[in-house]
Short mmCIF file of C-alpha atoms and ligand atoms in Angstrom, two decimals:
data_model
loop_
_atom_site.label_atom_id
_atom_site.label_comp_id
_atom_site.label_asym_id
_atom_site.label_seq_id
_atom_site.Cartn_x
_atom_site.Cartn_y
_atom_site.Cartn_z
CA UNK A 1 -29.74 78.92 11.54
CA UNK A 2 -27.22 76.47 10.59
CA UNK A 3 -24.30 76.71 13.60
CA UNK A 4 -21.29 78.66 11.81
CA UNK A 5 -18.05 76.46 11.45
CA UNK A 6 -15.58 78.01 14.52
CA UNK A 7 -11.69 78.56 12.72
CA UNK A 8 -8.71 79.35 15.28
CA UNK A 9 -5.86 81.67 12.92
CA UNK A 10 -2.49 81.24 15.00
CA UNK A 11 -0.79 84.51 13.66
CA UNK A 12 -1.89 87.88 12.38
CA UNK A 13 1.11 87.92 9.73
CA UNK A 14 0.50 87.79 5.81
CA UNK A 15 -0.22 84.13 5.68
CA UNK A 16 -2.61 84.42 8.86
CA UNK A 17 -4.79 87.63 7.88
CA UNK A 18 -5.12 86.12 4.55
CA UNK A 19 -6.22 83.43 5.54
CA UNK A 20 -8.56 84.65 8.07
CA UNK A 21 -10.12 86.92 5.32
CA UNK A 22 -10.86 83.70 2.97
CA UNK A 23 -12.61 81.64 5.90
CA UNK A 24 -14.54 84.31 6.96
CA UNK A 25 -15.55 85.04 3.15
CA UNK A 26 -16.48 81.64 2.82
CA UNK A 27 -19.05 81.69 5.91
CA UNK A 28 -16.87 80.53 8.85
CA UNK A 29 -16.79 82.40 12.32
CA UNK A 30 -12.94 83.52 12.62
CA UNK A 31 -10.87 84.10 15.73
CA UNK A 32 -7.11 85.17 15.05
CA UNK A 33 -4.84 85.16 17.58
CA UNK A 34 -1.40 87.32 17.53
CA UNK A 35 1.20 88.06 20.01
CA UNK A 36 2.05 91.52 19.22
CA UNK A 37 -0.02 94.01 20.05
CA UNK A 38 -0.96 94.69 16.44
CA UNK A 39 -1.56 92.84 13.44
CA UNK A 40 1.24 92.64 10.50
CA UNK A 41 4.42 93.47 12.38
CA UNK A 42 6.76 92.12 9.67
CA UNK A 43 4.49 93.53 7.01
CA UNK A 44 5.64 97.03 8.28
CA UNK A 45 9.10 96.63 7.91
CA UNK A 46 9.11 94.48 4.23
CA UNK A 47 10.43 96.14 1.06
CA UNK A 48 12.15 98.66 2.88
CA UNK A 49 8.84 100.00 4.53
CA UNK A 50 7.25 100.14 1.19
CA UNK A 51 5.83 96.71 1.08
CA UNK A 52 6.85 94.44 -2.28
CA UNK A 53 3.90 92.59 -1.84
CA UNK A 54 3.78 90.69 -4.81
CA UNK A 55 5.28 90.17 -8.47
CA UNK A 56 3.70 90.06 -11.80
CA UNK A 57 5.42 87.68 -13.78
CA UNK A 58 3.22 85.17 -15.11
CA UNK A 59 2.54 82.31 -13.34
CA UNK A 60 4.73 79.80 -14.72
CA UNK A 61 7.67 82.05 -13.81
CA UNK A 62 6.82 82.22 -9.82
CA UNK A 63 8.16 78.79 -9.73
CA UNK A 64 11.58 80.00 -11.32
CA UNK A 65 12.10 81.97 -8.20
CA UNK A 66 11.32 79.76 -5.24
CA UNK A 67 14.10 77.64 -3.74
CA UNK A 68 12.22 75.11 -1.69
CA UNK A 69 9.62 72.97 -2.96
CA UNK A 70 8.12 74.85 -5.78
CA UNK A 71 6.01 72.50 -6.91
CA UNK A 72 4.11 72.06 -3.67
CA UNK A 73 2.87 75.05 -4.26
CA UNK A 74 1.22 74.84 -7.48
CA UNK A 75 -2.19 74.81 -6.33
CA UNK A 76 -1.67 77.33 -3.73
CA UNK A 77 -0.38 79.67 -6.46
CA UNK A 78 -2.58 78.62 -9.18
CA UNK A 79 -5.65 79.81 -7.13
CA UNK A 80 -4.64 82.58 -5.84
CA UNK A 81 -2.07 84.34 -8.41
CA UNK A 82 -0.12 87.49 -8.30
CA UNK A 83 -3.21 89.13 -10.82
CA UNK A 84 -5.78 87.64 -7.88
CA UNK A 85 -3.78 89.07 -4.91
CA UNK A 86 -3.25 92.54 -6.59
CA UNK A 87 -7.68 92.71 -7.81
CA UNK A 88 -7.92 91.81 -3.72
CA UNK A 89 -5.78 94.95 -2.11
CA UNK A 90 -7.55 97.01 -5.05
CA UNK A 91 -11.00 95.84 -4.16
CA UNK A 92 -10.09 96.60 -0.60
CA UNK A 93 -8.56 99.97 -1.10
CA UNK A 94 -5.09 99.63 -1.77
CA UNK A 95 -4.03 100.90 -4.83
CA UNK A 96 -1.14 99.21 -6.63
CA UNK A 97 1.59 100.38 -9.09
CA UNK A 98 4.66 97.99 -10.54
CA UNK A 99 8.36 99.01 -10.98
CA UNK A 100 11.02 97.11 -12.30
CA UNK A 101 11.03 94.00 -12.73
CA UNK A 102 7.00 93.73 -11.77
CA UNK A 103 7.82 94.12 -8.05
CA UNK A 104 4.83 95.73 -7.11
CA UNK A 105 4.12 98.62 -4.25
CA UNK A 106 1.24 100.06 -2.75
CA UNK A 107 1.12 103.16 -4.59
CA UNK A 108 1.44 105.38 -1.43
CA UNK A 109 4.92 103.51 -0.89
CA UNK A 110 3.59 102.86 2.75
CA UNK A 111 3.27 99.10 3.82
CA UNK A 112 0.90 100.33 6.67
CA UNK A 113 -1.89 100.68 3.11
CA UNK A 114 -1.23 97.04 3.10
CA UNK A 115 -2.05 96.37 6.60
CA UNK A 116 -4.95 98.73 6.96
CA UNK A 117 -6.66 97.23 3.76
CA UNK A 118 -6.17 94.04 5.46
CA UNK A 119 -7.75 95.18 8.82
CA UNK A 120 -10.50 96.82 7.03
CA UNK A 121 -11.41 93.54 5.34
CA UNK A 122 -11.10 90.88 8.41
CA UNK A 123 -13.26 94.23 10.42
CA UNK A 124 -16.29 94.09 7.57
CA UNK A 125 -16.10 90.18 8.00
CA UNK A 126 -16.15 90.54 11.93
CA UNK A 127 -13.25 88.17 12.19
CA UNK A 128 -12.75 88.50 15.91
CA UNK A 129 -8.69 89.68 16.92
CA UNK A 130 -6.75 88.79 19.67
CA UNK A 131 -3.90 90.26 19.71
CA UNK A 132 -1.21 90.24 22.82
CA UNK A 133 -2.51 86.57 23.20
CA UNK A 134 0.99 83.98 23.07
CA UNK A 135 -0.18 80.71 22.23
CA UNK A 136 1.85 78.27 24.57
CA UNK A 137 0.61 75.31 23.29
CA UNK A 138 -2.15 73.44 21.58
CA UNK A 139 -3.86 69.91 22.04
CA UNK A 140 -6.55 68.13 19.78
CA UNK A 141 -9.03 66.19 21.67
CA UNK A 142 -12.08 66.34 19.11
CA UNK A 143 -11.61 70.01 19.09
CA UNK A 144 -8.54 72.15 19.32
CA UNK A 145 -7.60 73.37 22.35
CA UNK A 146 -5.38 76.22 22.06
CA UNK A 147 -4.14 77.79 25.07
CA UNK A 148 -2.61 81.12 25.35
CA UNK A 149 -0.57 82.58 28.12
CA UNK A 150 -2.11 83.02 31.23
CA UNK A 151 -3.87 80.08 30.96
CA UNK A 152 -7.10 80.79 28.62
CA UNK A 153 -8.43 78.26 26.29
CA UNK A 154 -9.95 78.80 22.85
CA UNK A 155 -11.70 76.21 21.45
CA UNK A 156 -11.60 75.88 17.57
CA UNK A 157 -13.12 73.23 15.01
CA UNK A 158 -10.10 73.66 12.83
CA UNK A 159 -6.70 75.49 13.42
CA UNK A 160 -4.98 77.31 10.90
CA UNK A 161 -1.12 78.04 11.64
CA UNK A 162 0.26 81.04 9.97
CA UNK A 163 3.14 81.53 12.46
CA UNK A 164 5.95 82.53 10.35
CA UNK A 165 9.31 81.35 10.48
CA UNK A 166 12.93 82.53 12.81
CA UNK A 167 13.30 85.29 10.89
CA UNK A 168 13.40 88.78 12.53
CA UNK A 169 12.07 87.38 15.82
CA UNK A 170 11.44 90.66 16.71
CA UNK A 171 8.27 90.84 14.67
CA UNK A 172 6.81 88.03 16.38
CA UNK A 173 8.05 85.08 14.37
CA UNK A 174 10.87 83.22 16.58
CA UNK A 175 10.03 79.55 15.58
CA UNK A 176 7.63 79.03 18.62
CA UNK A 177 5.24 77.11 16.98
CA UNK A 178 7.58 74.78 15.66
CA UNK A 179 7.94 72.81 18.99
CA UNK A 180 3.86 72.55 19.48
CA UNK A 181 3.71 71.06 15.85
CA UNK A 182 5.89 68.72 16.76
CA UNK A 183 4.17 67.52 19.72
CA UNK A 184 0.98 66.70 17.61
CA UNK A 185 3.30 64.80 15.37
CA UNK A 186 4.69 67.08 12.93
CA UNK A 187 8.44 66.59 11.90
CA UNK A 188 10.22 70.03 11.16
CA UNK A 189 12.95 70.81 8.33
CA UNK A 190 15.70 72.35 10.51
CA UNK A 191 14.84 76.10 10.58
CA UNK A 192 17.91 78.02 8.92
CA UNK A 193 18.15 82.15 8.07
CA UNK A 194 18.43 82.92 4.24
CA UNK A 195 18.28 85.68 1.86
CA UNK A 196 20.93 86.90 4.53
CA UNK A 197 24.88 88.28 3.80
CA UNK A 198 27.64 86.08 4.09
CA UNK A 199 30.75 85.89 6.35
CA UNK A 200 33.58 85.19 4.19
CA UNK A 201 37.62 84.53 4.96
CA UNK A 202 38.75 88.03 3.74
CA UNK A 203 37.26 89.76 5.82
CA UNK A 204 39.89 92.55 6.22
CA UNK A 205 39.49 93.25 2.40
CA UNK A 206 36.14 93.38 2.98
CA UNK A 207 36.72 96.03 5.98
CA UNK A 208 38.59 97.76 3.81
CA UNK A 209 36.16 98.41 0.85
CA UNK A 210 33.27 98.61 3.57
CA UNK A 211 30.52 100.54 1.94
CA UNK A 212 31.80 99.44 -1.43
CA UNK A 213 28.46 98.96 -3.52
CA UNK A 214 29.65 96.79 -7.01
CA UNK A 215 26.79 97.14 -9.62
CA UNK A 216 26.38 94.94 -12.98
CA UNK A 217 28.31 92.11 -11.63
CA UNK A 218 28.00 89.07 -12.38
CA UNK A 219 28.77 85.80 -9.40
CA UNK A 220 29.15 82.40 -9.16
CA UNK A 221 28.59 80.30 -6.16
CA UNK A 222 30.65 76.64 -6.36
CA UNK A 223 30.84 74.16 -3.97
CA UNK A 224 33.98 71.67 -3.92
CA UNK A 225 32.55 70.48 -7.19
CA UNK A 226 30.10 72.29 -8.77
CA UNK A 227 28.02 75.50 -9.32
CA UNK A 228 25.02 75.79 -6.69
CA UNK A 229 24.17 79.56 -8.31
CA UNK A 230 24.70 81.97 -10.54
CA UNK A 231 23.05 85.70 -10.97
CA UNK A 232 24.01 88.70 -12.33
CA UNK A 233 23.24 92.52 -9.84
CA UNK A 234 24.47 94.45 -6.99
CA UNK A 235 26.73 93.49 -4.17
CA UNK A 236 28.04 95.41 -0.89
CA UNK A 237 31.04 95.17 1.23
CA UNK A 238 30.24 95.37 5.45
CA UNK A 239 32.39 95.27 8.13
CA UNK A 240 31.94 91.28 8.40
CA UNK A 241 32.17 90.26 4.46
CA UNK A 242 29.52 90.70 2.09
CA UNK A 243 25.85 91.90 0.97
CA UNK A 244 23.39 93.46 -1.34
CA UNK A 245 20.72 91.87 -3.26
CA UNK A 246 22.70 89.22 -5.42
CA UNK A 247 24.66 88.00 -2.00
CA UNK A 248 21.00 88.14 -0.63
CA UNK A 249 20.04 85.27 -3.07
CA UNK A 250 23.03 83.48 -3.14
CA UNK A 251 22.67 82.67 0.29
CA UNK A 252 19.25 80.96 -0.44
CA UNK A 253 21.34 77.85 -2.68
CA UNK A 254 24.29 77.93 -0.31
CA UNK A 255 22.25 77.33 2.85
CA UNK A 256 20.08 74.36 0.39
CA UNK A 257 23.31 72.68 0.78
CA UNK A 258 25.80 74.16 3.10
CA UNK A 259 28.67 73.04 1.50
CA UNK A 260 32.05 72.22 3.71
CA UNK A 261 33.68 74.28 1.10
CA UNK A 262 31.82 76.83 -0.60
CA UNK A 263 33.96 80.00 -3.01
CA UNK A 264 32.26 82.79 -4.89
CA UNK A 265 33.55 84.32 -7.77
CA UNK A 266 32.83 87.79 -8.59
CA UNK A 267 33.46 89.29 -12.42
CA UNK A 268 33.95 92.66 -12.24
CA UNK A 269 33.65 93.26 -15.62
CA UNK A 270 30.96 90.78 -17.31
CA UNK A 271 30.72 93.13 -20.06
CA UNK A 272 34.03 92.00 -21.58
CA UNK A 273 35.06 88.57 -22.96
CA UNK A 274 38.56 87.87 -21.48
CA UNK A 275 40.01 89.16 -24.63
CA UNK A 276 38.55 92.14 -24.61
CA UNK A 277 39.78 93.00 -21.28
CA UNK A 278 42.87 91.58 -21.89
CA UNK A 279 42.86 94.25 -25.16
CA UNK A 280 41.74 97.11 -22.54
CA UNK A 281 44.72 96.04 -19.77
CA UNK A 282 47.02 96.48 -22.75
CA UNK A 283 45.69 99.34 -24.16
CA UNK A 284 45.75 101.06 -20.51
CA UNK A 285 48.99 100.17 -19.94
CA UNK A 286 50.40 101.15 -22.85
CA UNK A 287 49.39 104.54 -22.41
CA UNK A 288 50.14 104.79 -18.90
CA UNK A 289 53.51 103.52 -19.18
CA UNK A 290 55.65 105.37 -16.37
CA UNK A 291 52.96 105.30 -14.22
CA UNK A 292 52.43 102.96 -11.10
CA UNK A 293 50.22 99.82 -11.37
CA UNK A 294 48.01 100.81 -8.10
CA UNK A 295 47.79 104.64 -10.17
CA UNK A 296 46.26 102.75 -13.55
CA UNK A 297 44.06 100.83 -11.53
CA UNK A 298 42.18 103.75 -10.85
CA UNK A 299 40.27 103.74 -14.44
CA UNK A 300 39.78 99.75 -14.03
CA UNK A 301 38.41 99.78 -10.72
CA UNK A 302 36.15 101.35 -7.91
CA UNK A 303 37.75 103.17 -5.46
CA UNK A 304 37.72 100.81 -2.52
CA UNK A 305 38.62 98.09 -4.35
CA UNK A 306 42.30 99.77 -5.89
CA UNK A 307 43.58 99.61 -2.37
CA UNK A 308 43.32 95.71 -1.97
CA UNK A 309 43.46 94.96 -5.52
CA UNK A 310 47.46 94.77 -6.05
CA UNK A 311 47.60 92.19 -2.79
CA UNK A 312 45.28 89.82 -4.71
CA UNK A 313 47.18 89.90 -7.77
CA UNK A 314 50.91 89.77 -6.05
CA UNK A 315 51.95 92.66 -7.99
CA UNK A 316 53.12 96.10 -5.93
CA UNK A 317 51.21 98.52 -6.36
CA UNK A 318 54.13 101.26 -6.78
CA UNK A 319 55.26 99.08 -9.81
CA UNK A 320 55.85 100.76 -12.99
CA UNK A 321 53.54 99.60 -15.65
CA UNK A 322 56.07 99.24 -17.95
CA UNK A 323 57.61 96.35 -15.69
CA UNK A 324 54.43 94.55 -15.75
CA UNK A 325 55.51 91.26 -17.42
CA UNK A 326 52.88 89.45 -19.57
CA UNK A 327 52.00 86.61 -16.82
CA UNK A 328 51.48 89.01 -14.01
CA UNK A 329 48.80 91.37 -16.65
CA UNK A 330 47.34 88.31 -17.30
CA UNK A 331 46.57 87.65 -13.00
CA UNK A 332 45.22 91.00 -13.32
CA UNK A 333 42.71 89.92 -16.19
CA UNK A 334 42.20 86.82 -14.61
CA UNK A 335 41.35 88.19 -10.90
CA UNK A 336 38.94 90.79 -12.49
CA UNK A 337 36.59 88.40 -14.34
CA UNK A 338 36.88 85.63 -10.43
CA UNK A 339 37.65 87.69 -7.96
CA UNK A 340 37.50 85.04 -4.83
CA UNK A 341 35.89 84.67 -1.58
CA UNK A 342 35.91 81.76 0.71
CA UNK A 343 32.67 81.62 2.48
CA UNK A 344 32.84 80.76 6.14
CA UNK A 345 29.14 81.55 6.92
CA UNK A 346 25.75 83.37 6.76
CA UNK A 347 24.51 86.09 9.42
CA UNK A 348 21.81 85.15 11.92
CA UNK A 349 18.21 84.77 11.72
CA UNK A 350 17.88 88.54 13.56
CA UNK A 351 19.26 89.77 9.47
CA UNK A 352 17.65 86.73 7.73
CA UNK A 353 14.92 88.05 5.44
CA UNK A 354 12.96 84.48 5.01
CA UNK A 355 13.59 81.40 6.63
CA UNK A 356 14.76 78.30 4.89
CA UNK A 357 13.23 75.12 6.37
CA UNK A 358 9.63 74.88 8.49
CA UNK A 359 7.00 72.33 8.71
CA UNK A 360 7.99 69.05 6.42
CA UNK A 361 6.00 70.27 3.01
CA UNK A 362 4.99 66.26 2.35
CA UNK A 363 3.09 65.97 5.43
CA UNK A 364 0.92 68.69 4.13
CA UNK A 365 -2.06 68.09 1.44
CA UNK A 366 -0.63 70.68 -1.29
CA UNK A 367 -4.53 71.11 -2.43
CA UNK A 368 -5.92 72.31 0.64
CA UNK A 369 -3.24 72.92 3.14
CA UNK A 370 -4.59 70.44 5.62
CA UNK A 371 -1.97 68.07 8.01
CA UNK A 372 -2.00 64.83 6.70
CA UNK A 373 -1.17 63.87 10.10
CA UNK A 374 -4.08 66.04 12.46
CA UNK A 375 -7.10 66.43 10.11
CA UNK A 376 -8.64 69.75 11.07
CA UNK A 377 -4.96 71.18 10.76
CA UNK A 378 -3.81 73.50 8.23
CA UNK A 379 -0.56 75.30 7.59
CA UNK A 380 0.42 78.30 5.67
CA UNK A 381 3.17 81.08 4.77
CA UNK A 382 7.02 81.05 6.01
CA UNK A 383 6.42 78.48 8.93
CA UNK A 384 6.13 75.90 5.83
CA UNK A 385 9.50 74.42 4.47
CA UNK A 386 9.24 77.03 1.38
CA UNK A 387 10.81 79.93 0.38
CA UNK A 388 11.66 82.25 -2.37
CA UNK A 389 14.05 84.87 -3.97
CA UNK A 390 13.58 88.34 -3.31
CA UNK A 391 10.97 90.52 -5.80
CA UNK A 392 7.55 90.07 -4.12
CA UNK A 393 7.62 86.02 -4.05
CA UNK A 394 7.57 85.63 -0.25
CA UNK A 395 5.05 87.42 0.39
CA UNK A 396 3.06 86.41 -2.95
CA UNK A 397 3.60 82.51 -1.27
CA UNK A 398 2.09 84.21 2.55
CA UNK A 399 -1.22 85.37 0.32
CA UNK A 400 -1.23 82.10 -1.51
CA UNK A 401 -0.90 79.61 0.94
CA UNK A 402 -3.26 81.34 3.58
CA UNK A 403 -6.10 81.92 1.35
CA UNK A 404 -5.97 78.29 -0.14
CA UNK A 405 -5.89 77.04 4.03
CA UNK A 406 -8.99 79.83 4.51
CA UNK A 407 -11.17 78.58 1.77
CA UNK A 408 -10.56 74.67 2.40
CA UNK A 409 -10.39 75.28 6.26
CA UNK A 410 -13.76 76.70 6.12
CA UNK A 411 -15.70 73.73 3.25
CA UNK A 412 -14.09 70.64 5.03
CA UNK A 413 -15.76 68.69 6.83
C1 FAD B 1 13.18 92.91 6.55
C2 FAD B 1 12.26 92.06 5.69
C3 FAD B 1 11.83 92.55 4.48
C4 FAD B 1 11.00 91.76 3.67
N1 FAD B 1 10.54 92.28 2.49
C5 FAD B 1 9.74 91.54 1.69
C6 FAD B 1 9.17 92.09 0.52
O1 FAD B 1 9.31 93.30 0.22
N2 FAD B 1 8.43 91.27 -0.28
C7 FAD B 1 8.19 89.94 0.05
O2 FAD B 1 7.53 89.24 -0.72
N3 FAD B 1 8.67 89.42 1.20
C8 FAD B 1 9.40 90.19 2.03
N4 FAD B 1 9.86 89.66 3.22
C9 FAD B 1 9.43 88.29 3.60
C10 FAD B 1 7.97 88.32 4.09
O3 FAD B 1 7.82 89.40 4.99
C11 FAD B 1 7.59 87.02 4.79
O4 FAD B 1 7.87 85.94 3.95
C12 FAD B 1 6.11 87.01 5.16
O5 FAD B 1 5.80 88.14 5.95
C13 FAD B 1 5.73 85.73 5.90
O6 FAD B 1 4.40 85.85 6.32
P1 FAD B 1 3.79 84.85 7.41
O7 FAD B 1 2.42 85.35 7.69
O8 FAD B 1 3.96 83.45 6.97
O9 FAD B 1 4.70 85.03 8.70
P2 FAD B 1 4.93 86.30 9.63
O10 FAD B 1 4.78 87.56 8.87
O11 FAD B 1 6.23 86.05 10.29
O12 FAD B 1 3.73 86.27 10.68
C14 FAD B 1 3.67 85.32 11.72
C15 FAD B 1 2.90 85.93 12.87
O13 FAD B 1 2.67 84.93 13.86
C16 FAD B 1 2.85 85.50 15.14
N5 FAD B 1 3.22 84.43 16.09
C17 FAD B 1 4.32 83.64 16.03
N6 FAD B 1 4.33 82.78 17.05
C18 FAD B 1 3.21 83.03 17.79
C19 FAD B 1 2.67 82.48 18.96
N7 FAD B 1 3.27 81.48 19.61
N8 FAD B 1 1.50 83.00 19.43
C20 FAD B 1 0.86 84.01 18.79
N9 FAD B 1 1.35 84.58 17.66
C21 FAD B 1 2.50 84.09 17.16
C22 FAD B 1 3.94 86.52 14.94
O14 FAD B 1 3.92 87.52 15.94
C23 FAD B 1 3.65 87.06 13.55
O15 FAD B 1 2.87 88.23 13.57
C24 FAD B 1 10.64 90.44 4.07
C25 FAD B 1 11.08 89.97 5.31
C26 FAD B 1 11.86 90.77 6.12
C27 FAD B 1 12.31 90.24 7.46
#
């Protein structure tokens, strides 16, 4: 009997079962090794414990929503689409349904289907697990040398690294990895948190309208000179400044460039040209006359918001309307389509759902995965400089990028 190729998986996170699944499928014998004391920690906790686990919008559009690199992943993605991934948790027992905007769930809305059909897979493969095994550090000398905590070394033909990113150390992934690539030569895009909220300078309005949820706006992000982002959704106001899923995203451009100066402006009412609302201002005010400005704003604007509103636009808000001279109606206009925050910041990686930066994505062959620096090494998922919007794309690049390191893992050599 030919003498089975022996493949080392560091991680037992989306990128690492994957890709234990494909090397396995492809003939090799498969050891993964995970810290935790179970397989898919992160997994659990994605899409709000329902597990977006991919997207179907056609190929071509993927790229649209990653941030880092998108092109390095064409092959990646090409090979192993959204329609692949989804035909694989199917095949495996999973079934699959899509809701807006083609995120797409395990129909039971648990992401434990996700894991199990994953387990059940690598089990009818006879991937071997280790799980509470650290790896402290690994060494190439023919071989790989991977040794875990405790002192016990496994010896691998090739090593696939699936470690993950910073983000959410408590799952598992806190960047540890990152020094031992190093060491064999591997330079390391500075590891920040993204898709996370933002600190921002008015932060007592933001205390103030805390639980504040804005739907239907629309935002622009703008460094000293120009726009990094734009998007159209949902915001929230928290205690330290502000969230929700198009804050979420906007995070992902401003830590790209992390800007000395960086404003958002928020239109509250995207709907309306500024004539329009400047014919609706009118219009209210006309017919609320005697009544006091903070009183009128109640049919313009959420709750929360009325209280801090007459502070950003200098006017009183126990001002009769009928004062309200034409400059000061047209602040009010003006504030409601850019209402303006200076942002000072982004939370940490601990409320970070991806992590921008990882391993440098041009010392990696984008056709198989493989180092172009240790032959025999391969890297996939989060702990590669890559990383996407929200909607299913993270994990989509996890599947992606761990199957194509499987399958080439397994034929090289
Ligand atoms: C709250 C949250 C919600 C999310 N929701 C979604 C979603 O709905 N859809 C989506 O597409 N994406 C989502 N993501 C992003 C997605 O979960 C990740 O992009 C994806 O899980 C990355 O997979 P990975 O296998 O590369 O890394 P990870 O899942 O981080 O796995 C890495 C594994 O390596 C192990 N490991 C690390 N270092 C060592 C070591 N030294 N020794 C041994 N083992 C080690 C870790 O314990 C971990 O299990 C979410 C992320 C978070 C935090």
């Amino acid at each position: 009997m030919p003498v089975k190729k022996r493949i080392a998986v560091a991680g037992g996170g989306a990128a690492g079962m994957m890709a234990a699944i494909a090397a396995a499928e492809a003939g090799a014998e498969v050891v993964l090794i995970e810290r935790n004391e179970k397989t898919g920690k992160k997994i659990y906790i994605t899409g709000k414990g329902r597990c977006n686990l991919t997207n179907s919008c056609p190929d071509e559009e993927f790229f649209s929503h990653v941030v880092s690199n998108p092109k390095f992943l064409y092959s990646a993605v090409y090979g192993f689409d959204s329609a692949a991934v989804r035909d694989f948790f199917e095949a495996a027992g999973c079934r699959l349904k899509e809701e807006r905007g083609g995120r797409i769930f395990p129909v039971s809305d648990h992401a434990s289907d996700v894991i199990k059909a994953l387990n059940k897979r690598m089990d009818e493969l006879h991937v071997g697990i280790r799980l509470n095994s650290i790896i402290r550090s690994v060494k190439k000398n023919g071989s790989f040398e991977i040794k875990l905590d405790g002192g016990e070394i496994i010896r691998a033909d090739s090593l696939i690294v699936a470690c993950g990113g910073k983000s959410y150390p408590s799952t598992g992934s806190d960047g540890s990895m990152f020094g031992m690539l190093e060491s064999l030569g591997h330079s390391i895009r500075e590891p920040v948190p993204a898709l996370v909220p933002f600190h921002v300078a008015e932060k007592e309005e933001c205390i103030a309208a805390q639980g504040l949820a804005l739907k239907n706006v629309s935002l622009i992000l703008k460094d000293e000179k120009k726009k990094l982002y734009e998007g159209f959704g949902e915001m929230l106001y928290t205690h330290f400044g502000l969230s929700g899923p198009l804050i979420l995203t906007a995070s992902s451009y401003y830590q790209k460039k992390r800007p000395k100066v960086a404003k958002l402006y928020i239109d509250l009412k995207p709907a309306l040209t500024p004539e329009q609302l400047d014919a609706r201002l009118l219009r209210e005010f006309e017919e609320n006359k005697n009544k006091d400005f903070s009183n009128v704003l109640g049919s313009i604007l959420p709750g929360k918001l009325r209280e801090v509103f007459p502070g950003r636009v200098a006017i009183p808000g126990d001002k009769k309307v009928n004062s309200i001279t034409k400059e000061e109606r047209k602040r009010v206009a003006d504030t409601l389509k850019a209402l303006e925050y200076h942002v000072t910041g982004c939370r940490a990686f601990e409320e970070a759902i991806i992590t921008q930066g990882g391993v440098n994505v041009k010392e990696v062959d984008p056709s198989t995965m493989e180092s172009r620096i240790v032959p025999g090494l391969y890297i996939a998922g989060e702990a590669l400089d890559v990383d996407a919007h929200t909607g299913g794309y993270n994990l989509q690049i996890a599947w992606s990028t761990g199957h194509l390191a499987g399958i080439s893992a397994a034929e090289e050599g």
